[in-house]
Coordinates of C-alpha atoms and ligand atoms in Angstrom, one line a residue:
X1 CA 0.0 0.0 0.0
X2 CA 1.5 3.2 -0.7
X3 CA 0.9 6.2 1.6
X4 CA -1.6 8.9 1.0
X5 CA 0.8 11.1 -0.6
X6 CA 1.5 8.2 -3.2
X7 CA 5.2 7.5 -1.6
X8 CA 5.7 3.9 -1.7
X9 CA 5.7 2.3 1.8
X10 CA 9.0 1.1 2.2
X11 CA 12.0 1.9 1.0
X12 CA 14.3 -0.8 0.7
X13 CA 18.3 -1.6 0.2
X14 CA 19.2 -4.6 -1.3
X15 CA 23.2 -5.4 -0.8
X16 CA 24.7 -7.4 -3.7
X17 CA 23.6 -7.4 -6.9
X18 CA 24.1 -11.1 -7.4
X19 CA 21.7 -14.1 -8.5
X20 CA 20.1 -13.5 -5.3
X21 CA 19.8 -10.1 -5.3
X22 CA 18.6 -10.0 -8.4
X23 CA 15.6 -12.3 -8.2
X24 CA 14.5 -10.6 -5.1
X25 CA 14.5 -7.1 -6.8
X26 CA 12.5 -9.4 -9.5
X27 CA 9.8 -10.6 -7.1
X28 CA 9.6 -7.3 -5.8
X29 CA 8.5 -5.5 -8.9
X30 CA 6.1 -8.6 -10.0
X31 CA 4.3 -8.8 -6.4
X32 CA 4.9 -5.1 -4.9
X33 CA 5.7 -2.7 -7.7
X34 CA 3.5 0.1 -6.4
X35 CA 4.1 -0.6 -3.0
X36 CA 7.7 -0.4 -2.4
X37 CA 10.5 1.4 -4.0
X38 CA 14.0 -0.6 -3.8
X39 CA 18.0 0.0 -4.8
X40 CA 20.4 -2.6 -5.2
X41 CA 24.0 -1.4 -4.5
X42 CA 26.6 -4.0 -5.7
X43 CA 29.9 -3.6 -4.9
X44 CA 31.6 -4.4 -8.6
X45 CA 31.4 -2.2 -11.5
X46 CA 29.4 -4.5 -13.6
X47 CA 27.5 -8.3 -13.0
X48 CA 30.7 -10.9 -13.4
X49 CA 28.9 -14.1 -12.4
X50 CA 32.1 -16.5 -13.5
X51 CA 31.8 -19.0 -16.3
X52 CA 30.8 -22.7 -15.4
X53 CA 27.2 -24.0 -15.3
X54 CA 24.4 -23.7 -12.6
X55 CA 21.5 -26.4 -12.1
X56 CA 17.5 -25.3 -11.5
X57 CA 15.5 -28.1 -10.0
X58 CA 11.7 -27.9 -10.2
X59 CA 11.0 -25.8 -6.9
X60 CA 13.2 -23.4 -8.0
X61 CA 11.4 -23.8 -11.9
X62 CA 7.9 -22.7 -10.2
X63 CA 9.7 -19.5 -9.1
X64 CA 10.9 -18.8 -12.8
X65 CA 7.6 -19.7 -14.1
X66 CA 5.7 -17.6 -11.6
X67 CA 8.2 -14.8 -12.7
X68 CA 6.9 -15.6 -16.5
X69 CA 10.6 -16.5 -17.1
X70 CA 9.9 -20.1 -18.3
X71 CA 9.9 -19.8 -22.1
X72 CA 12.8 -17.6 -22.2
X73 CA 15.1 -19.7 -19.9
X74 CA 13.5 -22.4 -22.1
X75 CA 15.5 -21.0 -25.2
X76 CA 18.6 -20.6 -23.6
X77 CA 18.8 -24.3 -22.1
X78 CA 18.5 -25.4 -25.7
X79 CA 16.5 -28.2 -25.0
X80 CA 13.0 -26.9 -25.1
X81 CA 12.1 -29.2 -22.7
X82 CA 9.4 -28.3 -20.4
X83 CA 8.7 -30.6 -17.9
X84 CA 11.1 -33.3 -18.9
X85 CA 14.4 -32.4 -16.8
X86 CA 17.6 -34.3 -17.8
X87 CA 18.0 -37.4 -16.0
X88 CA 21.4 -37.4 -13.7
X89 CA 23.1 -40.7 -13.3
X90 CA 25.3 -40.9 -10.1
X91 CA 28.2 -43.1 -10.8
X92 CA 31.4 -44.5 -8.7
X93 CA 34.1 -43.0 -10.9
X94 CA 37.0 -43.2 -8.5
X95 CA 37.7 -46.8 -10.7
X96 CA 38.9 -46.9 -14.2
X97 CA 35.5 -48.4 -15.3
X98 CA 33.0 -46.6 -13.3
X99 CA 29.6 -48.1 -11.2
X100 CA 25.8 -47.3 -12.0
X101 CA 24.8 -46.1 -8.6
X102 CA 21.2 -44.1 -9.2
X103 CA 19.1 -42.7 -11.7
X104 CA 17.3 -39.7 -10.5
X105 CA 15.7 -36.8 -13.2
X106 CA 16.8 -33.5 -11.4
X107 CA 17.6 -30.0 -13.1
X108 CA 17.3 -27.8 -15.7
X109 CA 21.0 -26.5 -16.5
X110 CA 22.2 -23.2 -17.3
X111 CA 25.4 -21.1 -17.9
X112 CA 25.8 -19.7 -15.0
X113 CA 26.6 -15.7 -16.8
X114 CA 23.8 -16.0 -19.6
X115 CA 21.7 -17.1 -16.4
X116 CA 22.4 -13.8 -14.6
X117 CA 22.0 -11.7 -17.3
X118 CA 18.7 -12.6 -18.4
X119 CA 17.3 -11.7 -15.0
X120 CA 19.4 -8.3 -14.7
X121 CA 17.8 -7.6 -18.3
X122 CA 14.6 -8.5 -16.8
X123 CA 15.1 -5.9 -13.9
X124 CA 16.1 -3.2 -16.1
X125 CA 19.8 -3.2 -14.2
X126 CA 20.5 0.5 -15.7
X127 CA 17.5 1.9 -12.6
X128 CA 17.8 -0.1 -10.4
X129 CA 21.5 -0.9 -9.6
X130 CA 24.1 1.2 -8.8
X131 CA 27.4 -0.1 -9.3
X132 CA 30.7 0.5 -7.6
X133 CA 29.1 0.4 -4.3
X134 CA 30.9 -1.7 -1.6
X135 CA 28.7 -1.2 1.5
X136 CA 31.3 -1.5 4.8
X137 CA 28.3 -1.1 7.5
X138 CA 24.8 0.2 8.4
X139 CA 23.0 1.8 11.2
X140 CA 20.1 1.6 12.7
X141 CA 20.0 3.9 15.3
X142 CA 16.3 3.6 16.6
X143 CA 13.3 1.8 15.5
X144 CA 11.8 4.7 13.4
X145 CA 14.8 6.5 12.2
X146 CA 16.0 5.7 8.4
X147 CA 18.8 3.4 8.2
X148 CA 22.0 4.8 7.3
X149 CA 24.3 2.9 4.9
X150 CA 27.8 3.4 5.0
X151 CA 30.1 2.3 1.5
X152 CA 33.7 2.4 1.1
X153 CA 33.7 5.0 -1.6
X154 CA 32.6 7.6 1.8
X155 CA 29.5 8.2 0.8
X156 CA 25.9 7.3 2.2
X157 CA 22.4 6.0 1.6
X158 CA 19.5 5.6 3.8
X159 CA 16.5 3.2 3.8
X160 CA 13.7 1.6 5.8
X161 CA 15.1 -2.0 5.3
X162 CA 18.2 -3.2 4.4
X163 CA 18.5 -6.5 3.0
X164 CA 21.9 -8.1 2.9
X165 CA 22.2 -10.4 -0.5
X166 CA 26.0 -9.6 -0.1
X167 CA 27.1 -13.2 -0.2
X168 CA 29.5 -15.6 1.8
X169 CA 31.8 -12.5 3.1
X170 CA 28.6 -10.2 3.9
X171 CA 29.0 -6.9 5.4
X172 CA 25.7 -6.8 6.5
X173 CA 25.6 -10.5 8.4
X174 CA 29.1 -8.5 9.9
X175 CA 27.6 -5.5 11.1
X176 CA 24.2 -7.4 12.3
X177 CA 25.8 -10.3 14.2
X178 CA 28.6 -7.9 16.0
X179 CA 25.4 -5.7 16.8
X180 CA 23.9 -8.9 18.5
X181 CA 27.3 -9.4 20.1
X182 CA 28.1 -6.3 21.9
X183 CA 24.1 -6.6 23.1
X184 CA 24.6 -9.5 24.6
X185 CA 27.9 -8.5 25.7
X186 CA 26.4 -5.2 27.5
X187 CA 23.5 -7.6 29.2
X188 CA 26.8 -9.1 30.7
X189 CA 26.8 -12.6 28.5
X190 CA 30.2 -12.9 27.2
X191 CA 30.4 -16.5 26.4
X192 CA 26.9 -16.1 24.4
X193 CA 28.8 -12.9 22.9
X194 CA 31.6 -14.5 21.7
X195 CA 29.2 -17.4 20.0
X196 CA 27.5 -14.3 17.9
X197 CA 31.1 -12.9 17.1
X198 CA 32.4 -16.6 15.4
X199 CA 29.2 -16.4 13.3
X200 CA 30.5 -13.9 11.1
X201 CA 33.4 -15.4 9.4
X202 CA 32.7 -18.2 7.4
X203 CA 34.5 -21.4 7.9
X204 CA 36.3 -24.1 5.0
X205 CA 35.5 -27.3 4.6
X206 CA 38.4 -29.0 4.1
X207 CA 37.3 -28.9 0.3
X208 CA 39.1 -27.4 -2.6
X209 CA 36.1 -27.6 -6.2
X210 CA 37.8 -26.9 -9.7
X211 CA 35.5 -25.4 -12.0
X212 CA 35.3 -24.5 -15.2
X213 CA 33.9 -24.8 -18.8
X214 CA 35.2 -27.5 -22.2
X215 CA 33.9 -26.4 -25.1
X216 CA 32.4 -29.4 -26.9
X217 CA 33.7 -28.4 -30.4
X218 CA 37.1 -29.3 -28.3
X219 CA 36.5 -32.8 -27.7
X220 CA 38.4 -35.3 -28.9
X221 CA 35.8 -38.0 -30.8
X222 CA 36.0 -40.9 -28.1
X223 CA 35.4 -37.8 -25.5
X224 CA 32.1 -36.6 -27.5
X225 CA 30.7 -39.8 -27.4
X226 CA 31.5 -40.1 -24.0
X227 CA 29.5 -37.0 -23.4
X228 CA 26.6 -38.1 -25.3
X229 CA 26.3 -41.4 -23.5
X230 CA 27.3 -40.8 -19.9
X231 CA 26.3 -37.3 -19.0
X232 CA 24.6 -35.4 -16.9
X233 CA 26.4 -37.6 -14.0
X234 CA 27.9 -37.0 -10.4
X235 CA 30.7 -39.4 -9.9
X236 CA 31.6 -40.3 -6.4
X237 CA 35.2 -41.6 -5.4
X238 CA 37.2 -41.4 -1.9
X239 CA 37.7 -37.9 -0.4
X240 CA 36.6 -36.5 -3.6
X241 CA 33.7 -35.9 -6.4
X242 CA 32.9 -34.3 -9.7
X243 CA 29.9 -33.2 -11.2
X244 CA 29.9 -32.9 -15.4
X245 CA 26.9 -31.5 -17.3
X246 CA 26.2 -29.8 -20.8
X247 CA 24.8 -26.3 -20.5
X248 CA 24.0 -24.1 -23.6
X249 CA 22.4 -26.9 -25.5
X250 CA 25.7 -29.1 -25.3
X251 CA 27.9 -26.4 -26.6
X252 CA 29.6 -26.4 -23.0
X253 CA 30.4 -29.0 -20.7
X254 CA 30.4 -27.9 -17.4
X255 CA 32.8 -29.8 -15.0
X256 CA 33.0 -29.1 -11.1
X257 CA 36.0 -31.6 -9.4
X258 CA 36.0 -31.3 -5.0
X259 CA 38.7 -32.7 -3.8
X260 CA 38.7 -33.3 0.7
X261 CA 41.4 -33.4 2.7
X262 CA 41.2 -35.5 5.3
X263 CA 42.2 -33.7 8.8
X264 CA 42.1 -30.0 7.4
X265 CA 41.6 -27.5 9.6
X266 CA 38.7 -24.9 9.7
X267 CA 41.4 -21.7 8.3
X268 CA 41.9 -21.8 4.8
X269 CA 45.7 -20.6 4.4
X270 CA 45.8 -19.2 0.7
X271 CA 43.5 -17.2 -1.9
X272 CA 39.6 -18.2 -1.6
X273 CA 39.8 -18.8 -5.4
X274 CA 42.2 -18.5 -8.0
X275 CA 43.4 -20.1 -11.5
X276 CA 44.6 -23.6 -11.4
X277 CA 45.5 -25.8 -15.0
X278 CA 44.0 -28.8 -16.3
X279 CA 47.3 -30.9 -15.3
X280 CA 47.2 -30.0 -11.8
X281 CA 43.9 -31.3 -11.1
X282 CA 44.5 -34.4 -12.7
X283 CA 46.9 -35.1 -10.6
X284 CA 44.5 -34.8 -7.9
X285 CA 42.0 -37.1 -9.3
X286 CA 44.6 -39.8 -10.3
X287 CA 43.3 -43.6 -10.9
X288 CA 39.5 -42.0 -11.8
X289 CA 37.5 -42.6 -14.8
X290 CA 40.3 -41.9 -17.6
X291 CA 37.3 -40.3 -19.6
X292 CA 36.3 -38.0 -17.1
X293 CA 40.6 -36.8 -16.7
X294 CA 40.3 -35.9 -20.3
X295 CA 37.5 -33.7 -19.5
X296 CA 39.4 -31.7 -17.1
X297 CA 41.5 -31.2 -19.1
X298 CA 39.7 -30.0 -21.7
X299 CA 38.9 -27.3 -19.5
X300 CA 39.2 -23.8 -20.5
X301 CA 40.5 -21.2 -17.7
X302 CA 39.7 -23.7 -14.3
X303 CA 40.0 -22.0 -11.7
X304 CA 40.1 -23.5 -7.8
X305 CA 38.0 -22.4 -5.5
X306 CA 38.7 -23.4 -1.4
X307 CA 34.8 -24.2 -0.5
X308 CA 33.7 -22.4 2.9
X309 CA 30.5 -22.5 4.4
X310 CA 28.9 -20.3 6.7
X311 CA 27.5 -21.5 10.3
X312 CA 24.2 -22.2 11.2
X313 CA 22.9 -19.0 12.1
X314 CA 20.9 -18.5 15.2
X315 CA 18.7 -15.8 12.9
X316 CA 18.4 -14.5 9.6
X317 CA 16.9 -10.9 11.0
X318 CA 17.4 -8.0 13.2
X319 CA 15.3 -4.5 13.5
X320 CA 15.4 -3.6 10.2
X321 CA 17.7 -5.5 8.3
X322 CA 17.3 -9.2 6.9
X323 CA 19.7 -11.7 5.4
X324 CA 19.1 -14.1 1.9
X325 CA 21.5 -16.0 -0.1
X326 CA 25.2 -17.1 1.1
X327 CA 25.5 -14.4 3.2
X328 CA 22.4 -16.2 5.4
X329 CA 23.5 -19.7 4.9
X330 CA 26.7 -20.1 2.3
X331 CA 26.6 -24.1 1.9
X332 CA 28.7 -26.3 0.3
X333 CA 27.8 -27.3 -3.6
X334 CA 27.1 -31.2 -3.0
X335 CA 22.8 -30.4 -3.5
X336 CA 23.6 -27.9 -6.2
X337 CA 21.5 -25.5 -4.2
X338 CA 23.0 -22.8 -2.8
X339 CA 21.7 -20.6 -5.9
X340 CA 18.4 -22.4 -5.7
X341 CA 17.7 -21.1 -1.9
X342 CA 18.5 -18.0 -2.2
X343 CA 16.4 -17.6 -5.0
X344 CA 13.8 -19.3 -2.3
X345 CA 14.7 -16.5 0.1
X346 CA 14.0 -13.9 -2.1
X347 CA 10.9 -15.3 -3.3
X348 CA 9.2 -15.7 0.3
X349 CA 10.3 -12.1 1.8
X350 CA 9.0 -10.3 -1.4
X351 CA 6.0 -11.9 -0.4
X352 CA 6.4 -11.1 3.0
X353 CA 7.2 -7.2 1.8
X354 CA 4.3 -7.4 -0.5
X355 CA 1.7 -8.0 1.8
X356 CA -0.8 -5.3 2.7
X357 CA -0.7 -5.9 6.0
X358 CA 3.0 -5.2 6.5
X359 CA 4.1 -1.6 7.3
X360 CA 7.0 0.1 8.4
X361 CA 5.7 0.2 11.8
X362 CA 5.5 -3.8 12.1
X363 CA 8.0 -4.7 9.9
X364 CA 10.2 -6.1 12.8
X365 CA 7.3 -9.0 13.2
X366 CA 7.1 -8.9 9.8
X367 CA 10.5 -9.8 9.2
X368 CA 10.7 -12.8 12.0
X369 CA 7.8 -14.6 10.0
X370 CA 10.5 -14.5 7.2
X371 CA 13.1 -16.2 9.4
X372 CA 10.8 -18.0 10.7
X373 CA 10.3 -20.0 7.5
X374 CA 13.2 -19.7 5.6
X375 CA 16.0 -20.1 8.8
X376 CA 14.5 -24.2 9.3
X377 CA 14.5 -24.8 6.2
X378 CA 17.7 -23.2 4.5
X379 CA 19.4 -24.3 6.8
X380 CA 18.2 -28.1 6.4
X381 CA 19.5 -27.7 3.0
X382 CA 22.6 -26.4 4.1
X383 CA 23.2 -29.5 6.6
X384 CA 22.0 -32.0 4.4
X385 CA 24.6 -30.7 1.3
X386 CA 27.4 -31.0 3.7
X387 CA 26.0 -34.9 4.3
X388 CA 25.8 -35.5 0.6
X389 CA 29.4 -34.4 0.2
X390 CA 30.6 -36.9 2.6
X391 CA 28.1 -39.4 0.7
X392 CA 29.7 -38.3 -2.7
X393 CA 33.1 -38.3 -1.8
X394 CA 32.6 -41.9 0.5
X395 CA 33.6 -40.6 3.7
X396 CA 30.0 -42.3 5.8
X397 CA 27.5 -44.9 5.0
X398 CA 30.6 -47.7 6.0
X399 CA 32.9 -46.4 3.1
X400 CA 34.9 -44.5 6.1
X401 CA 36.8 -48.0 6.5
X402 CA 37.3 -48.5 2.6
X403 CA 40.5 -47.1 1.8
X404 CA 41.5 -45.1 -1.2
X405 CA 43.5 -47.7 -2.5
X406 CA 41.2 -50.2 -1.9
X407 CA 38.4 -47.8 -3.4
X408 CA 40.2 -47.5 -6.7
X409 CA 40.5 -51.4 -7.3
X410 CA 37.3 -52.4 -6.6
X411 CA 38.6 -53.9 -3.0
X412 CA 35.4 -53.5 -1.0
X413 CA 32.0 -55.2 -0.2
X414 CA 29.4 -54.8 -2.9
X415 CA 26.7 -53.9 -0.3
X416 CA 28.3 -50.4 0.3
X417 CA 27.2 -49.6 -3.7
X418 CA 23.3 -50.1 -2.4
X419 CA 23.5 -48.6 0.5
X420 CA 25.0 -45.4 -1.2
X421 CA 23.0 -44.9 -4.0
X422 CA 20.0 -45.5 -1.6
X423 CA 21.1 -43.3 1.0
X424 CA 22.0 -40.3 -1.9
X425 CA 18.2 -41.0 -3.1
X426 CA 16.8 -40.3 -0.1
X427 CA 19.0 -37.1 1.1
X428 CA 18.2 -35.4 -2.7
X429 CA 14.6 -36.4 -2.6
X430 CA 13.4 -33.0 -1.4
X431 CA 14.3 -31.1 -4.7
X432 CA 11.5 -33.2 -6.4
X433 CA 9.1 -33.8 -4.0
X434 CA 8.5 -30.1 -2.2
X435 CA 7.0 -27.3 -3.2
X436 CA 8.1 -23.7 -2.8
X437 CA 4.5 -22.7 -3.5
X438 CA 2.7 -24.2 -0.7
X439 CA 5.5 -22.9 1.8
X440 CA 4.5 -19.1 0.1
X441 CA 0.3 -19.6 1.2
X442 CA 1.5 -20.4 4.6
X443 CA 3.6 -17.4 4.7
X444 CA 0.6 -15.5 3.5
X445 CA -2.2 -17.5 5.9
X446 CA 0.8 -15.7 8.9
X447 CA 1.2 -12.5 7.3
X448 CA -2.5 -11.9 7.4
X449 CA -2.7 -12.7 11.2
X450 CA -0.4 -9.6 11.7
X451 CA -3.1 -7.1 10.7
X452 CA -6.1 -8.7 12.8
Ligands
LIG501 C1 32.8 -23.8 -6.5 C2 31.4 -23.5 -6.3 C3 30.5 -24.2 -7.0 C4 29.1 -24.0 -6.8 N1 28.2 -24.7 -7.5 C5 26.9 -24.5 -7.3 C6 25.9 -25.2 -8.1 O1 26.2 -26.1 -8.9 N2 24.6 -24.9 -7.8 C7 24.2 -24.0 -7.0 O2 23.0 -23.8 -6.8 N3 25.1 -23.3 -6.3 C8 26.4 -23.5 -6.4 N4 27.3 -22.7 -5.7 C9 26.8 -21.8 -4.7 C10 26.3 -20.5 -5.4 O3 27.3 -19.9 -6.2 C11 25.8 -19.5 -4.3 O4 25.0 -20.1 -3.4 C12 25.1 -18.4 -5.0 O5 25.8 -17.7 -5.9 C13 24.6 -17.4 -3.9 O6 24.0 -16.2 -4.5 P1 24.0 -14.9 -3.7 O7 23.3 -13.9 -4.6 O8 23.5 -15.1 -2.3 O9 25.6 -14.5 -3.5 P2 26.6 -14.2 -4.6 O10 26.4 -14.9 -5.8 O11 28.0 -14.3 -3.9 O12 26.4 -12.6 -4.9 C14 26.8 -11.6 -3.9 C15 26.9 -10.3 -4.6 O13 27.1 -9.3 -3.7 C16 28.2 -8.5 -4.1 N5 28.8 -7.9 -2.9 C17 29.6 -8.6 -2.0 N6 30.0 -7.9 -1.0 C18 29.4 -6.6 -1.2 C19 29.3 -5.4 -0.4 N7 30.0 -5.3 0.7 N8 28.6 -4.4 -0.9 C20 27.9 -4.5 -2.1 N9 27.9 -5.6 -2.8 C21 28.6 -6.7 -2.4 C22 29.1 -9.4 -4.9 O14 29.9 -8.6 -5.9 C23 28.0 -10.2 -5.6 O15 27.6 -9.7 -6.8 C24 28.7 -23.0 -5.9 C25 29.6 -22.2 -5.2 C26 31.0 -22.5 -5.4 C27 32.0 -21.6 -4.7

């Protein structure tokens, strides 16, 4: 509802112009356009989502179709196929000949750049973004007085809500969860204080994920037939995994290689990401599927990236501000659904900022309905992809006592195949079998209590 003067009713900062950021500022022009005026500030001078290849599993297809984005994302996955997604086939790979494990139809796939830009077009990025904007803190100095934004160029913004999709390393989740920590520190609870403070820096997994992009034109022939009769496919092996798919109707072959070190500590000493060479992770992956090596290398540009997670939050919100994406609940890549929930996130608090009962003056209550649904269920997600990690790279399920060597010859009892592929099944069975749509009338059945 805008107010009687026509101004809109909230004024709102989004924090990082990335995927997440994005389809919020999307579902906030489809479901509250005249209601509430918003600015994303991101901190680079223009969207750089890197290369490699991004999967859309059907909760996350209802948002895109809801958004009216279907036949366009349609065109650009080649395929044209609506509500056939590409069967997956998990595989053992760490072997020379690899294992059928499971079967499972999953995910539309994208390039993960075309991907971005489609929805900035759809935003009209030139309004509403401004570029160049590295925000370093906010305030919130009272409950009815703007927030002020604070970004490393020296100057300021203010708002009514700011919404931090600012990713793994967010300055918002930074400033929110110290403000949470010196509370609780001036209410005398150090220990409690100190539990807020660790929240803020994100924490590595032990992982290291190569990623990248092979062009199929590449491909050697025995490779391209390899690509037409093995892939998509996830292949599992001892303390690591890869994941290979076509994006861009099979012009691209998108390969993403984690590789665990057992004992690692929770301090990543070295660059978060940077460029690695084809050779180099092969020698990682040595003894696995000879087929798969020559993918890697086939690579273009692969680049390493040290995989951290964030941990679980105790809350998503405070006052006026509100977290989404990685910087609420950064999770490690074994679901393929990091990009999926925050695109979740944004969906459920545009609602939430949509509805007509939600003003500034309640937006507090407003907000904790938001964390209230997404915080359980995010972060379910995020513990479960951790879990399938340790499935895909055989580290649980009885494979702990199967050793690397013995892994790679086939030394180890048959059973541990079932029980993997069944225990995989079951962990990735959510992506098919929940709905993102129900979840958004029980937000609105809440939202409408707050008025009465
Ligand atoms: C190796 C690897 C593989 C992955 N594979 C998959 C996959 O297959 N499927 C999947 O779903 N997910 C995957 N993910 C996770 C996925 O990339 C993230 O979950 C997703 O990008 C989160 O989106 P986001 O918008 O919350 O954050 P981001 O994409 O990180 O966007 C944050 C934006 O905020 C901007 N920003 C940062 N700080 C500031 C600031 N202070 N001020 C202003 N702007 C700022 C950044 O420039 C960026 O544009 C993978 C991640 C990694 C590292």
């Amino acid at each position: 509802m805008s107010s009687s003067n026509g101004e809109p009713k909230l004024r709102i900062a989004i924090i990082g112009g990335g995927m997440g950021g994005l389809v919020l500022g999307l579902c906030l022009k489809k479901y509250a356009a005249d209601t509430v005026h918003f600015d994303i500030y991101e901190s680079a001078a223009e969207l750089t989502e890197v290369g490699a290849g991004v999967g859309m599993s059907s909760r996350i297809w209802s948002i895109m179709r809801e958004l009216d984005l279907e036949e366009e994302l349609l065109t650009i996955t080649g395929t044209r196929d609506r509500n056939g997604f590409p069967d997956f086939w998990l595989r053992k790979g760490d072997e020379k000949q690899p294992v059928d494990l499971l079967h499972f139809a999953q995910v539309h796939t994208f390039q993960r750049s075309i991907l971005q830009q489609l929805l900035a077009k759809q935003l009209d990025a030139g309004d509403s973004i401004h570029f160049s904007k590295r925000l370093i803190s906010y305030s919130e100095v009272s409950p009815t007085d703007p927030i002020t934004l604070n970004f490393k160029d020296g100057t300021t913004a203010t708002c009514d809500l700011v919404i931090g999709s600012d990713g793994i390393r967010s300055a918002v989740r930074r400033t929110m969860f110290s403000g949470l920590a010196d509370e609780a520190e001036s209410r005398g609870q150090r220990e409690e204080a100190e539990k807020l403070r660790n929240m803020i820096d994100p924490i590595w997994s032990g992982e290291v994920a190569y990623r990248g992009l092979a062009p199929a034109n590449t491909l050697s022939e025995e490779l391209s037939a390899y690509v037409l009769a093995a892939l998509p496919q996830i292949l599992c092996g001892k303390n690591g995994n890869m994941v290979i798919y076509p994006v861009s109707g099979g012009k691209l072959i998108t390969v993403l290689a984690t590789k665990y070190t057992p004992g690692a500590g929770m301090v990543y000493d070295g660059l978060w990401s940077e460029p690695t060479t084809g050779e180099a992770v092969v020698k990682e992956f040595e003894g696995w599927d000879p087929r798969a090596l020559g993918l890697i290398k086939a690579v273009q540009e692969p680049f390493a990236w040290a995989l951290h997670a964030v941990r679980e939050l105790p809350t998503y919100v405070k006052g006026r501000a509100a977290l989404v994406g990685d910087a609420a609940h950064a999770m490690l890549p074994h679901q393929g659904a990091g990009v999926g929930q925050a695109f979740e996130d944004g969906y459920i608090l545009a609602t939430v900022l949509a509805h007509p009962s939600v003003t500034l003056a309640n937006l507090p209550a407003a907000l904790a309905v938001y964390d209230d649904v997404r915080r359980p269920f995010s972060q379910g997600v995020r513990k479960g992809s951790q879990r399938n990690g340790m499935n895909y790279q055989l580290r649980r399920m009885g494979w702990e006592n199967v050793s690397a060597e013995d892994s790679r010859v086939g030394r180890y009892p048959r059973e541990l195949l079932r029980v993997l592929g069944e225990e995989v099944g079951k962990q990735i069975e959510w992506l098919r079998s929940t709905s993102i749509l129900g979840e958004r009338e029980g937000v609105v059945e809440r939202l409408a209590a707050l008025s009465a």
